[in-house]
mmCIF file of C-alpha atoms and ligand atoms in Angstrom:
data_model
loop_
_atom_site.group_PDB
_atom_site.id
_atom_site.type_symbol
_atom_site.label_atom_id
_atom_site.label_comp_id
_atom_site.label_asym_id
_atom_site.label_seq_id
_atom_site.Cartn_x
_atom_site.Cartn_y
_atom_site.Cartn_z
ATOM 1 C CA UNK A 1 -34.110 27.655 -53.038
ATOM 2 C CA UNK A 2 -37.087 27.356 -50.742
ATOM 3 C CA UNK A 3 -39.013 30.402 -51.980
ATOM 4 C CA UNK A 4 -38.179 32.485 -55.088
ATOM 5 C CA UNK A 5 -38.781 36.183 -55.804
ATOM 6 C CA UNK A 6 -41.827 36.621 -57.810
ATOM 7 C CA UNK A 7 -40.609 39.948 -59.366
ATOM 8 C CA UNK A 8 -37.127 41.030 -60.036
ATOM 9 C CA UNK A 9 -35.481 44.091 -61.616
ATOM 10 C CA UNK A 10 -31.921 44.012 -63.007
ATOM 11 C CA UNK A 11 -29.938 46.975 -64.278
ATOM 12 C CA UNK A 12 -27.380 46.754 -67.010
ATOM 13 C CA UNK A 13 -29.261 43.675 -68.280
ATOM 14 C CA UNK A 14 -28.171 43.829 -71.934
ATOM 15 C CA UNK A 15 -24.697 42.327 -71.665
ATOM 16 C CA UNK A 16 -22.123 40.730 -69.310
ATOM 17 C CA UNK A 17 -23.340 39.601 -65.861
ATOM 18 C CA UNK A 18 -26.694 41.361 -66.155
ATOM 19 C CA UNK A 19 -27.601 39.510 -69.379
ATOM 20 C CA UNK A 20 -26.401 36.199 -67.771
ATOM 21 C CA UNK A 21 -28.719 36.893 -64.775
ATOM 22 C CA UNK A 22 -31.699 37.370 -66.988
ATOM 23 C CA UNK A 23 -30.809 34.005 -68.866
ATOM 24 C CA UNK A 24 -30.529 32.032 -65.736
ATOM 25 C CA UNK A 25 -33.583 33.471 -64.173
ATOM 26 C CA UNK A 26 -35.876 32.759 -67.088
ATOM 27 C CA UNK A 27 -34.336 29.375 -67.955
ATOM 28 C CA UNK A 28 -34.552 27.914 -64.431
ATOM 29 C CA UNK A 29 -36.938 25.053 -63.883
ATOM 30 C CA UNK A 30 -39.214 27.311 -61.679
ATOM 31 C CA UNK A 31 -38.893 30.754 -63.347
ATOM 32 C CA UNK A 32 -40.111 33.918 -61.685
ATOM 33 C CA UNK A 33 -43.266 35.726 -62.728
ATOM 34 C CA UNK A 34 -41.999 39.069 -63.796
ATOM 35 C CA UNK A 35 -38.520 40.123 -64.827
ATOM 36 C CA UNK A 36 -37.733 43.875 -65.546
ATOM 37 C CA UNK A 37 -34.627 43.762 -67.638
ATOM 38 C CA UNK A 38 -33.319 47.413 -67.723
ATOM 39 C CA UNK A 39 -30.738 48.844 -70.018
ATOM 40 C CA UNK A 40 -29.917 52.217 -71.461
ATOM 41 C CA UNK A 41 -30.608 51.574 -74.972
ATOM 42 C CA UNK A 42 -33.220 48.820 -75.468
ATOM 43 C CA UNK A 43 -33.429 49.277 -79.220
ATOM 44 C CA UNK A 44 -29.695 49.552 -79.933
ATOM 45 C CA UNK A 45 -27.368 46.915 -81.264
ATOM 46 C CA UNK A 46 -25.982 46.127 -77.700
ATOM 47 C CA UNK A 47 -29.460 45.044 -76.608
ATOM 48 C CA UNK A 48 -29.893 42.473 -79.350
ATOM 49 C CA UNK A 49 -29.184 39.440 -77.283
ATOM 50 C CA UNK A 50 -31.569 40.655 -74.580
ATOM 51 C CA UNK A 51 -34.264 41.306 -77.198
ATOM 52 C CA UNK A 52 -33.892 37.830 -78.485
ATOM 53 C CA UNK A 53 -34.281 36.352 -75.042
ATOM 54 C CA UNK A 54 -37.297 38.629 -74.356
ATOM 55 C CA UNK A 55 -38.981 37.290 -77.468
ATOM 56 C CA UNK A 56 -38.593 33.711 -76.195
ATOM 57 C CA UNK A 57 -40.116 34.692 -72.763
ATOM 58 C CA UNK A 58 -42.609 37.497 -73.578
ATOM 59 C CA UNK A 59 -44.775 36.764 -70.538
ATOM 60 C CA UNK A 60 -41.833 37.070 -68.141
ATOM 61 C CA UNK A 61 -39.361 39.590 -69.475
ATOM 62 C CA UNK A 62 -40.105 43.251 -69.861
ATOM 63 C CA UNK A 63 -37.272 45.415 -71.332
ATOM 64 C CA UNK A 64 -37.377 48.831 -69.891
ATOM 65 C CA UNK A 65 -35.167 51.737 -70.497
ATOM 66 C CA UNK A 66 -33.033 52.864 -67.592
ATOM 67 C CA UNK A 67 -29.822 54.985 -67.679
ATOM 68 C CA UNK A 68 -28.351 54.717 -64.061
ATOM 69 C CA UNK A 69 -26.669 58.094 -64.478
ATOM 70 C CA UNK A 70 -29.888 59.932 -65.338
ATOM 71 C CA UNK A 71 -32.554 60.655 -62.715
ATOM 72 C CA UNK A 72 -35.219 61.385 -65.214
ATOM 73 C CA UNK A 73 -34.861 58.017 -66.884
ATOM 74 C CA UNK A 74 -34.943 56.322 -63.429
ATOM 75 C CA UNK A 75 -38.062 58.084 -62.455
ATOM 76 C CA UNK A 76 -39.752 57.108 -65.833
ATOM 77 C CA UNK A 77 -38.603 53.504 -65.326
ATOM 78 C CA UNK A 78 -39.984 53.361 -61.776
ATOM 79 C CA UNK A 79 -43.342 54.684 -63.018
ATOM 80 C CA UNK A 80 -43.524 52.120 -65.911
ATOM 81 C CA UNK A 81 -42.544 49.161 -63.648
ATOM 82 C CA UNK A 82 -45.017 50.360 -61.044
ATOM 83 C CA UNK A 83 -47.888 50.261 -63.544
ATOM 84 C CA UNK A 84 -46.998 46.659 -64.464
ATOM 85 C CA UNK A 85 -46.437 45.384 -60.910
ATOM 86 C CA UNK A 86 -49.696 46.006 -59.119
ATOM 87 C CA UNK A 87 -50.171 45.431 -55.457
ATOM 88 C CA UNK A 88 -47.569 42.696 -55.011
ATOM 89 C CA UNK A 89 -44.664 45.139 -55.355
ATOM 90 C CA UNK A 90 -41.052 44.320 -56.372
ATOM 91 C CA UNK A 91 -39.335 41.650 -54.538
ATOM 92 C CA UNK A 92 -35.798 41.941 -55.701
ATOM 93 C CA UNK A 93 -33.762 44.944 -57.090
ATOM 94 C CA UNK A 94 -30.258 44.117 -58.503
ATOM 95 C CA UNK A 95 -28.079 47.150 -59.030
ATOM 96 C CA UNK A 96 -25.752 45.528 -61.550
ATOM 97 C CA UNK A 97 -24.994 48.333 -63.981
ATOM 98 C CA UNK A 98 -21.515 49.677 -63.573
ATOM 99 C CA UNK A 99 -18.664 51.400 -65.236
ATOM 100 C CA UNK A 100 -14.872 50.978 -64.803
ATOM 101 C CA UNK A 101 -12.185 53.724 -65.237
ATOM 102 C CA UNK A 102 -8.792 52.035 -64.881
ATOM 103 C CA UNK A 103 -6.578 55.094 -64.405
ATOM 104 C CA UNK A 104 -3.996 55.578 -61.569
ATOM 105 C CA UNK A 105 -4.498 58.424 -59.102
ATOM 106 C CA UNK A 106 -2.270 60.799 -61.176
ATOM 107 C CA UNK A 107 -4.000 59.977 -64.463
ATOM 108 C CA UNK A 108 -7.642 60.124 -62.988
ATOM 109 C CA UNK A 109 -9.618 63.038 -64.372
ATOM 110 C CA UNK A 110 -12.577 64.917 -63.053
ATOM 111 C CA UNK A 111 -14.732 63.244 -65.738
ATOM 112 C CA UNK A 112 -13.527 59.686 -64.487
ATOM 113 C CA UNK A 113 -14.573 60.627 -60.928
ATOM 114 C CA UNK A 114 -17.781 62.182 -61.915
ATOM 115 C CA UNK A 115 -19.006 59.437 -64.311
ATOM 116 C CA UNK A 116 -17.969 56.644 -61.911
ATOM 117 C CA UNK A 117 -19.666 58.341 -59.027
ATOM 118 C CA UNK A 118 -22.828 59.054 -61.112
ATOM 119 C CA UNK A 119 -23.232 55.519 -62.444
ATOM 120 C CA UNK A 120 -21.810 53.437 -59.524
ATOM 121 C CA UNK A 121 -23.116 55.325 -56.404
ATOM 122 C CA UNK A 122 -25.696 57.959 -57.378
ATOM 123 C CA UNK A 123 -27.414 55.479 -59.805
ATOM 124 C CA UNK A 124 -27.992 52.742 -57.227
ATOM 125 C CA UNK A 125 -29.052 55.466 -54.632
ATOM 126 C CA UNK A 126 -31.664 57.105 -56.849
ATOM 127 C CA UNK A 127 -32.907 53.756 -58.161
ATOM 128 C CA UNK A 128 -33.289 52.520 -54.646
ATOM 129 C CA UNK A 129 -35.109 55.702 -53.629
ATOM 130 C CA UNK A 130 -37.516 55.625 -56.655
ATOM 131 C CA UNK A 131 -38.274 51.902 -56.251
ATOM 132 C CA UNK A 132 -38.680 52.058 -52.504
ATOM 133 C CA UNK A 133 -42.487 52.211 -52.617
ATOM 134 C CA UNK A 134 -42.564 48.977 -54.725
ATOM 135 C CA UNK A 135 -40.132 47.300 -52.339
ATOM 136 C CA UNK A 136 -42.222 48.341 -49.320
ATOM 137 C CA UNK A 137 -45.331 46.983 -51.029
ATOM 138 C CA UNK A 138 -43.633 43.628 -51.533
ATOM 139 C CA UNK A 139 -42.472 43.437 -47.980
ATOM 140 C CA UNK A 140 -46.060 44.178 -46.773
ATOM 141 C CA UNK A 141 -47.768 41.856 -49.355
ATOM 142 C CA UNK A 142 -45.448 38.841 -48.709
ATOM 143 C CA UNK A 143 -46.902 37.682 -45.400
ATOM 144 C CA UNK A 144 -43.463 36.253 -44.606
ATOM 145 C CA UNK A 145 -41.574 36.968 -41.356
ATOM 146 C CA UNK A 146 -37.883 38.064 -41.359
ATOM 147 C CA UNK A 147 -35.896 39.228 -44.474
ATOM 148 C CA UNK A 148 -35.124 37.382 -47.716
ATOM 149 C CA UNK A 149 -34.622 38.088 -51.486
ATOM 150 C CA UNK A 150 -37.925 36.427 -52.096
ATOM 151 C CA UNK A 151 -39.700 39.005 -49.754
ATOM 152 C CA UNK A 152 -37.991 42.453 -50.448
ATOM 153 C CA UNK A 153 -34.450 43.044 -51.088
ATOM 154 C CA UNK A 154 -31.722 45.223 -52.828
ATOM 155 C CA UNK A 155 -28.473 43.474 -54.023
ATOM 156 C CA UNK A 156 -25.839 45.852 -55.027
ATOM 157 C CA UNK A 157 -23.070 44.490 -57.193
ATOM 158 C CA UNK A 158 -19.786 45.677 -55.788
ATOM 159 C CA UNK A 159 -16.140 44.581 -56.066
ATOM 160 C CA UNK A 160 -13.205 43.584 -53.928
ATOM 161 C CA UNK A 161 -11.597 46.594 -55.538
ATOM 162 C CA UNK A 162 -13.812 48.700 -53.270
ATOM 163 C CA UNK A 163 -12.323 46.993 -50.247
ATOM 164 C CA UNK A 164 -9.891 49.063 -48.194
ATOM 165 C CA UNK A 165 -8.091 45.890 -47.002
ATOM 166 C CA UNK A 166 -7.465 44.794 -50.544
ATOM 167 C CA UNK A 167 -5.771 47.983 -51.774
ATOM 168 C CA UNK A 168 -2.323 46.949 -50.571
ATOM 169 C CA UNK A 169 -2.424 43.633 -52.409
ATOM 170 C CA UNK A 170 -4.152 44.763 -55.596
ATOM 171 C CA UNK A 171 -3.271 48.416 -56.267
ATOM 172 C CA UNK A 172 -0.124 48.108 -58.272
ATOM 173 C CA UNK A 173 -1.583 45.539 -60.614
ATOM 174 C CA UNK A 174 -4.917 47.229 -60.982
ATOM 175 C CA UNK A 175 -5.132 50.917 -59.858
ATOM 176 C CA UNK A 176 -8.670 51.964 -61.112
ATOM 177 C CA UNK A 177 -8.834 54.765 -58.551
ATOM 178 C CA UNK A 178 -12.200 56.179 -59.510
ATOM 179 C CA UNK A 179 -13.764 52.723 -59.709
ATOM 180 C CA UNK A 180 -12.361 51.787 -56.280
ATOM 181 C CA UNK A 181 -13.661 54.972 -54.666
ATOM 182 C CA UNK A 182 -17.048 54.555 -56.223
ATOM 183 C CA UNK A 183 -17.432 50.857 -55.088
ATOM 184 C CA UNK A 184 -16.294 51.896 -51.613
ATOM 185 C CA UNK A 185 -19.046 54.570 -51.735
ATOM 186 C CA UNK A 186 -21.584 51.967 -52.883
ATOM 187 C CA UNK A 187 -20.529 49.778 -49.985
ATOM 188 C CA UNK A 188 -21.178 52.715 -47.452
ATOM 189 C CA UNK A 189 -24.487 53.550 -49.243
ATOM 190 C CA UNK A 190 -25.612 49.974 -48.776
ATOM 191 C CA UNK A 191 -24.716 49.768 -45.072
ATOM 192 C CA UNK A 192 -26.619 53.103 -44.426
ATOM 193 C CA UNK A 193 -29.650 51.730 -46.305
ATOM 194 C CA UNK A 194 -29.503 48.421 -44.459
ATOM 195 C CA UNK A 195 -29.679 50.362 -41.145
ATOM 196 C CA UNK A 196 -32.349 52.798 -42.263
ATOM 197 C CA UNK A 197 -34.722 50.232 -43.917
ATOM 198 C CA UNK A 198 -34.366 47.513 -41.293
ATOM 199 C CA UNK A 199 -37.627 48.439 -39.823
ATOM 200 C CA UNK A 200 -39.310 47.943 -43.246
ATOM 201 C CA UNK A 201 -37.923 44.441 -43.411
ATOM 202 C CA UNK A 202 -36.092 45.240 -46.818
ATOM 203 C CA UNK A 203 -32.753 43.360 -46.952
ATOM 204 C CA UNK A 204 -29.582 44.977 -48.334
ATOM 205 C CA UNK A 205 -26.591 43.112 -49.551
ATOM 206 C CA UNK A 206 -23.344 43.665 -51.498
ATOM 207 C CA UNK A 207 -22.058 40.926 -53.826
ATOM 208 C CA UNK A 208 -18.645 40.632 -55.411
ATOM 209 C CA UNK A 209 -19.114 38.489 -58.614
ATOM 210 C CA UNK A 210 -15.560 37.230 -58.777
ATOM 211 C CA UNK A 211 -13.123 38.312 -61.505
ATOM 212 C CA UNK A 212 -15.208 37.464 -64.410
ATOM 213 C CA UNK A 213 -14.504 37.299 -68.152
ATOM 214 C CA UNK A 214 -16.905 39.974 -69.414
ATOM 215 C CA UNK A 215 -16.201 43.224 -71.403
ATOM 216 C CA UNK A 216 -15.293 44.713 -67.973
ATOM 217 C CA UNK A 217 -13.431 41.728 -66.403
ATOM 218 C CA UNK A 218 -11.450 41.121 -69.733
ATOM 219 C CA UNK A 219 -10.271 37.808 -71.165
ATOM 220 C CA UNK A 220 -7.905 37.055 -68.300
ATOM 221 C CA UNK A 221 -10.645 36.897 -65.672
ATOM 222 C CA UNK A 222 -10.778 33.781 -63.486
ATOM 223 C CA UNK A 223 -14.288 32.588 -64.167
ATOM 224 C CA UNK A 224 -17.039 32.891 -66.750
ATOM 225 C CA UNK A 225 -20.386 34.698 -66.307
ATOM 226 C CA UNK A 226 -22.516 31.501 -65.872
ATOM 227 C CA UNK A 227 -20.304 30.301 -62.864
ATOM 228 C CA UNK A 228 -20.387 33.743 -61.312
ATOM 229 C CA UNK A 229 -24.091 34.190 -61.627
ATOM 230 C CA UNK A 230 -24.923 30.640 -60.418
ATOM 231 C CA UNK A 231 -22.868 31.439 -57.359
ATOM 232 C CA UNK A 232 -24.392 34.804 -56.790
ATOM 233 C CA UNK A 233 -27.937 33.318 -57.116
ATOM 234 C CA UNK A 234 -27.157 30.626 -54.512
ATOM 235 C CA UNK A 235 -25.811 33.331 -52.208
ATOM 236 C CA UNK A 236 -28.837 35.599 -52.913
ATOM 237 C CA UNK A 237 -31.264 32.687 -52.099
ATOM 238 C CA UNK A 238 -29.449 32.039 -48.809
ATOM 239 C CA UNK A 239 -29.717 35.677 -47.447
ATOM 240 C CA UNK A 240 -31.602 36.325 -44.267
ATOM 241 C CA UNK A 241 -31.763 39.179 -41.760
ATOM 242 C CA UNK A 242 -28.532 37.750 -40.266
ATOM 243 C CA UNK A 243 -26.801 38.819 -43.467
ATOM 244 C CA UNK A 244 -28.452 42.319 -43.707
ATOM 245 C CA UNK A 245 -25.682 44.658 -44.891
ATOM 246 C CA UNK A 246 -23.216 41.911 -45.537
ATOM 247 C CA UNK A 247 -20.453 42.109 -48.209
ATOM 248 C CA UNK A 248 -20.090 38.568 -49.675
ATOM 249 C CA UNK A 249 -18.421 37.207 -52.772
ATOM 250 C CA UNK A 250 -20.130 34.801 -55.233
ATOM 251 C CA UNK A 251 -19.031 31.816 -53.203
ATOM 252 C CA UNK A 252 -20.702 33.253 -50.041
ATOM 253 C CA UNK A 253 -17.428 34.122 -48.313
ATOM 254 C CA UNK A 254 -17.321 37.528 -46.475
ATOM 255 C CA UNK A 255 -15.240 40.199 -48.154
ATOM 256 C CA UNK A 256 -13.298 42.332 -45.788
ATOM 257 C CA UNK A 257 -14.341 46.069 -45.756
HETATM 258 P P1 NAP B 1 -19.820 44.875 -68.371
HETATM 259 O O1 NAP B 1 -19.728 43.648 -69.212
HETATM 260 O O2 NAP B 1 -19.029 46.061 -68.846
HETATM 261 O O3 NAP B 1 -21.295 45.362 -68.444
HETATM 262 C C1 NAP B 1 -21.672 46.533 -67.770
HETATM 263 C C2 NAP B 1 -23.157 46.733 -67.818
HETATM 264 O O4 NAP B 1 -23.567 47.936 -67.155
HETATM 265 C C3 NAP B 1 -23.676 46.876 -69.297
HETATM 266 O O5 NAP B 1 -24.938 46.368 -69.457
HETATM 267 C C4 NAP B 1 -23.787 48.374 -69.495
HETATM 268 O O6 NAP B 1 -24.694 48.862 -70.435
HETATM 269 C C5 NAP B 1 -24.341 48.726 -68.115
HETATM 270 N N1 NAP B 1 -24.173 50.161 -67.826
HETATM 271 C C6 NAP B 1 -23.036 50.970 -67.759
HETATM 272 N N2 NAP B 1 -23.312 52.264 -67.461
HETATM 273 C C7 NAP B 1 -24.718 52.261 -67.386
HETATM 274 C C8 NAP B 1 -25.623 53.248 -67.171
HETATM 275 N N3 NAP B 1 -25.232 54.594 -66.925
HETATM 276 N N4 NAP B 1 -26.964 52.970 -67.117
HETATM 277 C C9 NAP B 1 -27.378 51.737 -67.373
HETATM 278 N N5 NAP B 1 -26.489 50.693 -67.599
HETATM 279 C C10 NAP B 1 -25.228 50.963 -67.661
HETATM 280 O O7 NAP B 1 -19.601 44.597 -66.933
HETATM 281 P P2 NAP B 1 -19.922 43.288 -66.037
HETATM 282 O O8 NAP B 1 -18.634 42.517 -65.896
HETATM 283 O O9 NAP B 1 -21.093 42.674 -66.448
HETATM 284 O O10 NAP B 1 -20.155 43.926 -64.591
HETATM 285 C C11 NAP B 1 -21.429 44.090 -63.967
HETATM 286 C C12 NAP B 1 -21.264 44.507 -62.444
HETATM 287 O O11 NAP B 1 -20.264 43.632 -61.883
HETATM 288 C C13 NAP B 1 -20.594 45.908 -62.441
HETATM 289 O O12 NAP B 1 -21.238 46.662 -61.429
HETATM 290 C C14 NAP B 1 -19.149 45.661 -62.145
HETATM 291 O O13 NAP B 1 -18.558 46.758 -61.442
HETATM 292 C C15 NAP B 1 -19.286 44.422 -61.287
HETATM 293 N N6 NAP B 1 -18.015 43.661 -61.230
HETATM 294 C C16 NAP B 1 -17.538 42.967 -62.311
HETATM 295 C C17 NAP B 1 -16.420 42.261 -62.260
HETATM 296 C C18 NAP B 1 -15.818 41.518 -63.368
HETATM 297 O O14 NAP B 1 -14.703 40.858 -63.198
HETATM 298 N N7 NAP B 1 -16.411 41.512 -64.547
HETATM 299 C C19 NAP B 1 -15.690 42.202 -60.979
HETATM 300 C C20 NAP B 1 -16.212 42.916 -59.969
HETATM 301 C C21 NAP B 1 -17.370 43.615 -60.058
HETATM 302 P P3 NAP B 1 -24.273 49.386 -71.918
HETATM 303 O O15 NAP B 1 -24.138 48.183 -72.860
HETATM 304 O O16 NAP B 1 -25.277 50.358 -72.282
HETATM 305 O O17 NAP B 1 -22.873 50.039 -71.752
#
């Protein structure tokens, strides 16, 4: 990676892919300066591994409460992060937090649809809006031309299950209707943001992490979190304005819409 982001925020950083992202970022030979590891219950038992990591890297990691389905908590988080960031702004925002409801169309409830939409679509939308001033500050402060994740970028973690073209091949084995619709919504949100924020030189991208052995992916997944995250970080480091609004997998291959 030629240049690295100085400041990064990751949602859902307490377990699964989010926790692995935090690990790899702080343990890299040239770690970043400031990492905001956000989770909805920083003091709870599910954040113990993150707390341990933060104790090892107190100058880099700040654990901040953020519930992606709660606008109040998003606003508070943006204020807290803003006070720690200063003029340099936030280089990279990774919307990783997500939930998966596995039901078929006939089983899907109103609650499945609402919670999936709140966490997987509205969450990233509000988070992006609240952090926009910090992303704009980073784009201005960078002095770099073009777009990159080391300048100012939002990476939204999506899924091939949100791809229209994949439905025929994957529906029967894995219906997850509310999840599919929410990730398709996230994809559209990201494309709209890419168009709207192009003039501010803030890059937007969608990444599919692969089928990963986490709580969400289950034990039958194809890869482990370290491989997925290594791949996604390679892809993130390669992103330029040419890939603004792209939907890529952890190997860098384009995912069909
Ligand atoms: P995971 O192991 O289930 O972890 C999900 C993370 O999201 C947890 O940290 C969880 O926090 C957090 N989260 C859920 N709802 C939240 C909310 N309202 N506010 C804040 N945080 C919340 O899942 P994962 O496999 O790491 O998945 C990470 C991302 O990759 C998701 O967006 C997922 O859709 C995507 N993805 C995963 C796979 C896969 O095979 N694993 C494939 C495609 C895409 P709590 O501990 O508080 O619940």
